[in-house]
Amino acid sequence: MRKTLIAVSAALAAQFAASPGHAETLNLLIWESYIDQNILDRWTEKTGVAVNQIYYDSGDARDEVLSDPSSNIDLAVIGENGADLFGKRGILEPLTETNVPSLKDYKPDWKARCAGYAMPYLWGTMGIVYRSDMVKTTPTSWNDLMSPAPELKKHVAMYDDHNEAFIAPLVLLGKSINANDNETLKAAFEVMKKQAPFVLTYDYVITSIQSPENGKNIYMALAYSGDQHVLNDKAGTPGVWRYAVPKEGTLSWLDCMAVTAASPRKGLALQLLDFIGSADNAAANAEALTMPTANEKALDLIPAEMRSNREIYPPAEILAKSQYQKELSVQSIQTRRRIISSMANFQ
């Protein structure tokens, strides 16, 4: 699926680059179902500039597109670690309150995590999504995912990504999710190998749930907070998919939205970023997606019921046990990718 998305992205980018009729279209590289379409529609109505969303389903796929100088991407949603790496490589445009005035509504620590090259967008945790009609007991530990009950054999979806795929095994081992040493990664491999016979697919759950072959057979999966709402919408089963954060701790993630330095429509892209990041739109987006915003001013515009929902805004005790992603060594990334690729041998 990842290669398909990359090919589609490249084809779309080439199409928009070649056609003068699309000169007033901005290309946004983003996860599927990750922005309220009404916000983009209001932008187009206000400016006459359309927004073309190009989807990816893993950080690796996104990074390949961003690394391609011919991709013709104007804006991209990228993780905090990626914002720093791609910013230092000159791929992302530096941001300030001068070129994106809405940045004033974000606390310095949030902005620092996007490294000055992107705007804080949405944040959350990583955990376990499960079909409550098939999994009667709420998962409480990463062991529930990595050592599943016998009845879950071939009903688990994991995630083919060199960062996220290792969170559960590394946390279970009591290690850093940013581990680089071969001994620790080998121990994680052993945990993943034992789980492999239970795994139906290593495609991201929002991708795999839409597969006619696999969708109805997925009962539990590795996922981001907020994915349960998208899964319920895709499956047409309100409330069936639920989300749980394991007691051992997890990843505390922040997604950032950036403008590419090579964008031929950079001025318009910066204006769109400022529009999306404004308090009104940040609040509307967070409410529509049922996810937490990093915009402090927007919090006052979000219903109290949503702000007090622990599934959306995790409690302090969960965040205290969570880790941030940091830059991995090249050797670690290569080892992790080899481990993930080998999982098919054990399914």
PDB file of C-alpha atoms in Angstrom, residues 105-106 276-287 292-303 307 313:
ATOM      1  CA  ASP A 105      -1.564  31.497  20.103  1.00  0.00           C
ATOM      2  CA  TYR A 106       0.760  28.536  20.727  1.00  0.00           C
ATOM      3  CA  ILE A 276      -5.749  26.522   9.560  1.00  0.00           C
ATOM      4  CA  GLY A 277      -3.822  27.526  12.680  1.00  0.00           C
ATOM      5  CA  SER A 278      -6.110  30.362  13.747  1.00  0.00           C
ATOM      6  CA  ALA A 279      -7.954  29.841  17.038  1.00  0.00           C
ATOM      7  CA  ASP A 280     -11.402  29.524  15.425  1.00  0.00           C
ATOM      8  CA  ASN A 281     -10.303  26.988  12.843  1.00  0.00           C
ATOM      9  CA  ALA A 282      -8.017  25.081  15.230  1.00  0.00           C
ATOM     10  CA  ALA A 283     -10.969  24.664  17.598  1.00  0.00           C
ATOM     11  CA  ALA A 284     -13.341  23.644  14.800  1.00  0.00           C
ATOM     12  CA  ASN A 285     -10.808  21.154  13.453  1.00  0.00           C
ATOM     13  CA  ALA A 286     -10.147  19.611  16.874  1.00  0.00           C
ATOM     14  CA  GLU A 287     -13.861  19.299  17.562  1.00  0.00           C
ATOM     15  CA  PRO A 292      -6.715  17.646  21.064  1.00  0.00           C
ATOM     16  CA  THR A 293      -5.417  20.936  19.706  1.00  0.00           C
ATOM     17  CA  ALA A 294      -2.119  22.599  20.600  1.00  0.00           C
ATOM     18  CA  ASN A 295      -3.618  26.091  20.160  1.00  0.00           C
ATOM     19  CA  GLU A 296      -4.072  27.579  23.650  1.00  0.00           C
ATOM     20  CA  LYS A 297      -6.597  30.195  22.545  1.00  0.00           C
ATOM     21  CA  ALA A 298      -8.647  27.516  20.774  1.00  0.00           C
ATOM     22  CA  LEU A 299      -9.096  25.582  24.026  1.00  0.00           C
ATOM     23  CA  ASP A 300     -11.487  28.260  25.265  1.00  0.00           C
ATOM     24  CA  LEU A 301     -13.697  27.605  22.232  1.00  0.00           C
ATOM     25  CA  ILE A 302     -13.922  23.834  22.729  1.00  0.00           C
ATOM     26  CA  PRO A 303     -16.818  22.382  24.776  1.00  0.00           C
ATOM     27  CA  ARG A 307     -11.799  19.018  27.195  1.00  0.00           C
ATOM     28  CA  TYR A 313      -7.051  14.837  26.504  1.00  0.00           C
TER      29      TYR A 313
END
